[in-house]
Structures are given as structure tokens and as C-alpha cells.
Amino acid sequence: MNKGITLDKLIVEFDIGLRTLFAKPHSLRPHPDVGIDEANLDDGEKKLVAALMRVNHTGEVCAQALYSGQALTANQPSIATALKQAAQEETEHLAWCEMRIQELGGHASILNPLFYASAFTLGVVAGALGDQWNLGFLAETEKQVEAHLANHLPQLPEADIKTREIIKQMQIDEAKHAEQAEEYGAAELPALAKLLMRNVSKLMTTAAYHI
Ligand SMILES: [Fe+2]
Ligand SMILES: [Fe+2]
């Protein structure tokens, strides 16, 4: 059983936070757009795609924070381990988004430290509610992220296959994370909680799109 929040665990999670915000993330898998030629995008298109990828990047920063917070308070060690494995894939998403933003001449959101702190707190609270709800929160988050990514695809310029491939692979991974959470016994969240999550994510999305 979980022995509560220890100093060791806190240090580990604090380190994850610092690395998410300030270190360059690495992807074990090849980037999904590797080998695909850069499309001839005009400045407006580049700006649009960079803004969409900035939103996705912030989403991944939040995913890291949520997983990290949840792992801190998850009761069963097996769930904490599963959370860490999924978080590894979120680190890869972070790396893919970051590189694509750079290629497009954009920048990550300056609000990321604030988003990280908020999502981490939410993760700690979700974890403290018990594994069933912790996983339920995670499954719903992943489903909402997947829907959000699906919404980005039609907004991309037709020629931008690189960004499209990145988003498509992220969608596949997020759907898998949701399924895994359900396999571990996620509870279905009340409709009101889902609505609240959608509204919070809309606020985050709007802020990250602009800054
Ligand atoms: Fe992700
Ligand atoms: Fe995910």
C-alpha cells in the first residue's frame, strides 16, 4: 500500500516538474513526422499552426503535471507505475510539440509554469480521492484531449502533413491512455465534473493559443 506523501516522492515529482518546464524533452520513439518534407507554408499558416501546437504543448505540460500529482497520491503502487509509463509517452508528445513549434518559428506558452502548478494540484487532489476516481479523472482527461486533437486536424493547412502526423499519433496514444485507465478500474465521472473539466480546458486553450 501507499505510504503517503514522503519527502523522497516529493523530490522526485519536483524534479519532474523542473524538467518538464525547463529541460529539453526527449522522445524514445522517432518523431511521427520524421522523413516528411516541410510544406511550403506562408507566414499566416505558420503562425496558425504554431499557435495550435502551442496549445497542444501546454496540454502536454498539464498532462505531465497531472500524472505527476496523481502518482504522488495514488494508493496502489501498480497504478502509480502505470501512471509513470503513460507519463513517459506524454514526455514524447511534449518533445514532438516543442520541436514542431520551433520549426514553425513559434514559442511555448509563457503561462506554462502556472498551468503546471494548477494541473499538479488537481492531480494531487484526484489521487487523494482514491484510485477509482483518480483513474476516472485521468480517463476523462485523455478522452477530452483526444477530442480536442481531433478538432485541430481540420484546422491545419492541407499541405502540413508533418503536424498532421504528430497530432494523429498523439490521438492514438491518448485514446490508449484512456483505455488503460478504464482497464485499471476507472469510475465514470459525474456529468457536472466532465462539464467543468471541459470549461477549464477551454480557458486554458484560449490563453495558451494567444500567449
Ligand atoms: Fe499527450
Ligand atoms: Fe495521454
Tab-separated table of C-alpha atoms and ligand atoms in Angstrom:
chain	number	residue	atom	x	y	z
A	1	MET	CA	0.000	0.000	0.000
A	2	ASN	CA	0.942	3.608	-0.447
A	3	LYS	CA	2.862	5.032	2.492
A	4	GLY	CA	1.596	8.565	1.896
A	5	ILE	CA	3.498	11.514	0.538
A	6	THR	CA	7.124	11.083	1.548
A	7	LEU	CA	9.974	13.537	1.071
A	8	ASP	CA	11.553	11.144	-1.460
A	9	LYS	CA	8.420	11.123	-3.589
A	10	LEU	CA	8.099	14.895	-3.358
A	11	ILE	CA	11.673	15.389	-4.526
A	12	VAL	CA	11.133	13.030	-7.468
A	13	GLU	CA	7.950	14.832	-8.529
A	14	PHE	CA	9.525	18.264	-8.039
A	15	ASP	CA	12.370	17.162	-10.306
A	16	ILE	CA	9.846	16.024	-12.957
A	17	GLY	CA	8.241	19.470	-12.744
A	18	LEU	CA	11.508	21.299	-13.249
A	19	ARG	CA	12.466	19.074	-16.166
A	20	THR	CA	9.056	19.466	-17.823
A	21	LEU	CA	9.245	23.229	-17.635
A	22	PHE	CA	12.911	23.911	-18.230
A	23	ALA	CA	14.723	20.928	-19.801
A	24	LYS	CA	14.565	19.720	-23.381
A	25	PRO	CA	12.281	16.663	-23.550
A	26	HIS	CA	13.442	13.573	-25.454
A	27	SER	CA	11.458	11.054	-27.414
A	28	LEU	CA	12.433	7.377	-27.380
A	29	ARG	CA	10.210	6.744	-30.383
A	30	PRO	CA	11.066	8.523	-33.635
A	31	HIS	CA	9.074	11.747	-34.082
A	32	PRO	CA	5.953	10.871	-36.143
A	33	ASP	CA	6.892	13.460	-38.803
A	34	VAL	CA	10.430	12.188	-39.319
A	35	GLY	CA	11.323	11.951	-43.017
A	36	ILE	CA	8.325	14.052	-44.116
A	37	ASP	CA	9.190	17.145	-46.145
A	38	GLU	CA	8.349	20.563	-44.737
A	39	ALA	CA	5.348	22.081	-46.516
A	40	ASN	CA	5.604	25.474	-48.130
A	41	LEU	CA	3.515	27.348	-45.561
A	42	ASP	CA	3.033	31.101	-45.679
A	43	ASP	CA	3.579	33.254	-42.578
A	44	GLY	CA	-0.089	33.248	-41.617
A	45	GLU	CA	-0.289	29.462	-41.839
A	46	LYS	CA	2.898	29.033	-39.822
A	47	LYS	CA	1.530	31.349	-37.151
A	48	LEU	CA	-1.751	29.441	-37.006
A	49	VAL	CA	-0.112	26.014	-36.747
A	50	ALA	CA	2.429	27.257	-34.181
A	51	ALA	CA	-0.455	28.585	-32.062
A	52	LEU	CA	-2.327	25.263	-32.307
A	53	MET	CA	0.829	23.372	-31.378
A	54	ARG	CA	1.443	25.810	-28.506
A	55	VAL	CA	-1.966	24.813	-27.159
A	56	ASN	CA	-1.088	21.124	-27.568
A	57	HIS	CA	2.282	21.691	-25.917
A	58	THR	CA	0.596	23.328	-22.932
A	59	GLY	CA	-1.797	20.372	-22.839
A	60	GLU	CA	1.186	18.057	-22.570
A	61	VAL	CA	2.764	20.184	-19.838
A	62	CYS	CA	-0.516	19.824	-17.950
A	63	ALA	CA	-0.579	16.078	-18.641
A	64	GLN	CA	2.881	15.749	-17.075
A	65	ALA	CA	1.726	17.740	-14.069
A	66	LEU	CA	-1.487	15.734	-13.656
A	67	TYR	CA	0.275	12.380	-13.907
A	68	SER	CA	2.972	13.553	-11.532
A	69	GLY	CA	0.439	14.821	-8.971
A	70	GLN	CA	-1.694	11.706	-9.320
A	71	ALA	CA	1.291	9.374	-8.938
A	72	LEU	CA	2.167	11.169	-5.713
A	73	THR	CA	-1.131	10.294	-4.067
A	74	ALA	CA	-2.217	7.106	-5.914
A	75	ASN	CA	-2.882	4.307	-3.435
A	76	GLN	CA	-1.787	1.223	-5.320
A	77	PRO	CA	1.863	1.091	-6.416
A	78	SER	CA	0.779	-0.694	-9.655
A	79	ILE	CA	-1.338	2.338	-10.564
A	80	ALA	CA	1.479	4.719	-9.747
A	81	THR	CA	3.699	2.654	-12.077
A	82	ALA	CA	1.098	2.703	-14.869
A	83	LEU	CA	0.822	6.482	-14.464
A	84	LYS	CA	4.560	6.839	-14.833
A	85	GLN	CA	4.581	4.751	-18.027
A	86	ALA	CA	1.851	6.886	-19.570
A	87	ALA	CA	3.723	9.992	-18.438
A	88	GLN	CA	6.739	8.790	-20.453
A	89	GLU	CA	4.610	8.937	-23.604
A	90	GLU	CA	3.394	12.387	-22.612
A	91	THR	CA	7.054	13.440	-22.428
A	92	GLU	CA	7.420	12.267	-26.013
A	93	HIS	CA	4.370	14.301	-27.021
A	94	LEU	CA	5.993	17.260	-25.307
A	95	ALA	CA	9.165	16.719	-27.361
A	96	TRP	CA	7.229	16.404	-30.642
A	97	CYS	CA	5.181	19.559	-29.987
A	98	GLU	CA	8.209	21.535	-28.862
A	99	MET	CA	10.222	20.668	-31.960
A	100	ARG	CA	7.322	21.456	-34.287
A	101	ILE	CA	6.775	24.844	-32.618
A	102	GLN	CA	10.469	25.640	-33.100
A	103	GLU	CA	10.378	24.575	-36.745
A	104	LEU	CA	7.450	26.931	-37.310
A	105	GLY	CA	9.241	29.811	-35.594
A	106	GLY	CA	6.797	29.920	-32.675
A	107	HIS	CA	7.225	29.793	-28.907
A	108	ALA	CA	5.811	27.809	-26.000
A	109	SER	CA	3.264	29.491	-23.743
A	110	ILE	CA	4.776	31.755	-21.103
A	111	LEU	CA	1.953	30.625	-18.818
A	112	ASN	CA	3.208	27.032	-18.659
A	113	PRO	CA	4.607	27.250	-15.080
A	114	LEU	CA	1.208	28.481	-13.913
A	115	PHE	CA	-0.599	25.725	-15.815
A	116	TYR	CA	1.821	23.151	-14.420
A	117	ALA	CA	1.209	24.215	-10.836
A	118	SER	CA	-2.575	24.203	-11.302
A	119	ALA	CA	-2.656	20.798	-13.014
A	120	PHE	CA	-0.277	19.300	-10.429
A	121	THR	CA	-2.564	20.436	-7.611
A	122	LEU	CA	-5.555	18.971	-9.433
A	123	GLY	CA	-3.644	15.694	-9.856
A	124	VAL	CA	-2.790	15.524	-6.147
A	125	VAL	CA	-6.449	16.091	-5.253
A	126	ALA	CA	-7.640	13.487	-7.791
A	127	GLY	CA	-5.121	10.994	-6.416
A	128	ALA	CA	-6.272	11.648	-2.870
A	129	LEU	CA	-9.887	10.837	-3.797
A	130	GLY	CA	-8.911	7.190	-4.291
A	131	ASP	CA	-7.745	5.123	-7.229
A	132	GLN	CA	-11.158	4.637	-8.812
A	133	TRP	CA	-11.774	8.394	-9.078
A	134	ASN	CA	-8.150	9.134	-9.830
A	135	LEU	CA	-8.328	6.839	-12.842
A	136	GLY	CA	-11.770	8.181	-13.764
A	137	PHE	CA	-10.378	11.690	-13.865
A	138	LEU	CA	-7.451	10.506	-15.943
A	139	ALA	CA	-9.646	8.610	-18.430
A	140	GLU	CA	-11.905	11.631	-18.888
A	141	THR	CA	-8.911	13.958	-19.321
A	142	GLU	CA	-7.453	11.711	-22.010
A	143	LYS	CA	-10.797	11.473	-23.822
A	144	GLN	CA	-11.177	15.238	-23.810
A	145	VAL	CA	-7.608	15.695	-25.067
A	146	GLU	CA	-8.241	13.218	-27.870
A	147	ALA	CA	-11.417	15.076	-28.915
A	148	HIS	CA	-9.528	18.344	-28.778
A	149	LEU	CA	-6.781	16.960	-31.042
A	150	ALA	CA	-9.408	15.680	-33.485
A	151	ASN	CA	-10.753	19.216	-33.601
A	152	HIS	CA	-7.312	20.548	-34.581
A	153	LEU	CA	-6.901	18.311	-37.619
A	154	PRO	CA	-9.387	20.126	-39.913
A	155	GLN	CA	-7.857	23.472	-38.917
A	156	LEU	CA	-4.433	22.538	-40.284
A	157	PRO	CA	-3.363	23.700	-43.743
A	158	GLU	CA	-3.892	20.852	-46.229
A	159	ALA	CA	-0.191	20.661	-47.063
A	160	ASP	CA	1.065	20.428	-43.470
A	161	ILE	CA	1.493	16.657	-43.288
A	162	LYS	CA	4.210	16.928	-40.607
A	163	THR	CA	1.920	18.481	-37.998
A	164	ARG	CA	-0.920	16.193	-39.047
A	165	GLU	CA	1.169	13.057	-38.430
A	166	ILE	CA	2.241	14.295	-34.981
A	167	ILE	CA	-1.330	15.049	-33.943
A	168	LYS	CA	-2.620	11.736	-35.304
A	169	GLN	CA	-0.062	9.742	-33.280
A	170	MET	CA	-0.843	11.762	-30.159
A	171	GLN	CA	-4.535	10.987	-30.662
A	172	ILE	CA	-3.773	7.245	-30.830
A	173	ASP	CA	-1.681	7.447	-27.645
A	174	GLU	CA	-4.268	9.467	-25.703
A	175	ALA	CA	-7.016	7.001	-26.640
A	176	LYS	CA	-4.774	4.192	-25.379
A	177	HIS	CA	-4.157	6.036	-22.086
A	178	ALA	CA	-7.914	6.385	-21.594
A	179	GLU	CA	-8.463	2.679	-22.316
A	180	GLN	CA	-5.697	1.696	-19.894
A	181	ALA	CA	-7.213	3.826	-17.147
A	182	GLU	CA	-10.545	2.104	-17.743
A	183	GLU	CA	-8.912	-1.320	-17.638
A	184	TYR	CA	-7.422	-0.427	-14.253
A	185	GLY	CA	-10.937	0.304	-12.960
A	186	ALA	CA	-11.668	3.973	-13.671
A	187	ALA	CA	-15.012	5.239	-12.371
A	188	GLU	CA	-17.292	7.214	-14.701
A	189	LEU	CA	-17.189	10.850	-13.580
A	190	PRO	CA	-20.453	12.717	-12.943
A	191	ALA	CA	-21.645	14.792	-15.941
A	192	LEU	CA	-21.110	18.007	-13.991
A	193	ALA	CA	-17.444	17.184	-13.372
A	194	LYS	CA	-16.958	16.461	-17.071
A	195	LEU	CA	-18.574	19.776	-17.986
A	196	LEU	CA	-16.392	21.626	-15.501
A	197	MET	CA	-13.274	19.978	-16.935
A	198	ARG	CA	-14.300	20.971	-20.470
A	199	ASN	CA	-14.774	24.579	-19.404
A	200	VAL	CA	-11.457	24.777	-17.556
A	201	SER	CA	-9.717	23.296	-20.582
A	202	LYS	CA	-11.412	25.871	-22.867
A	203	LEU	CA	-9.986	28.670	-20.732
A	204	MET	CA	-6.530	27.117	-20.813
A	205	THR	CA	-6.743	26.576	-24.561
A	206	THR	CA	-7.725	30.173	-25.250
A	207	ALA	CA	-4.958	31.566	-23.050
A	208	ALA	CA	-2.258	29.285	-24.486
A	209	TYR	CA	-3.367	29.990	-28.080
A	210	HIS	CA	-2.539	33.672	-27.585
A	211	ILE	CA	0.347	33.665	-25.111
B	1	FE	FE	-0.242	13.547	-24.568
B	2	FE	FE	-2.244	10.953	-22.600
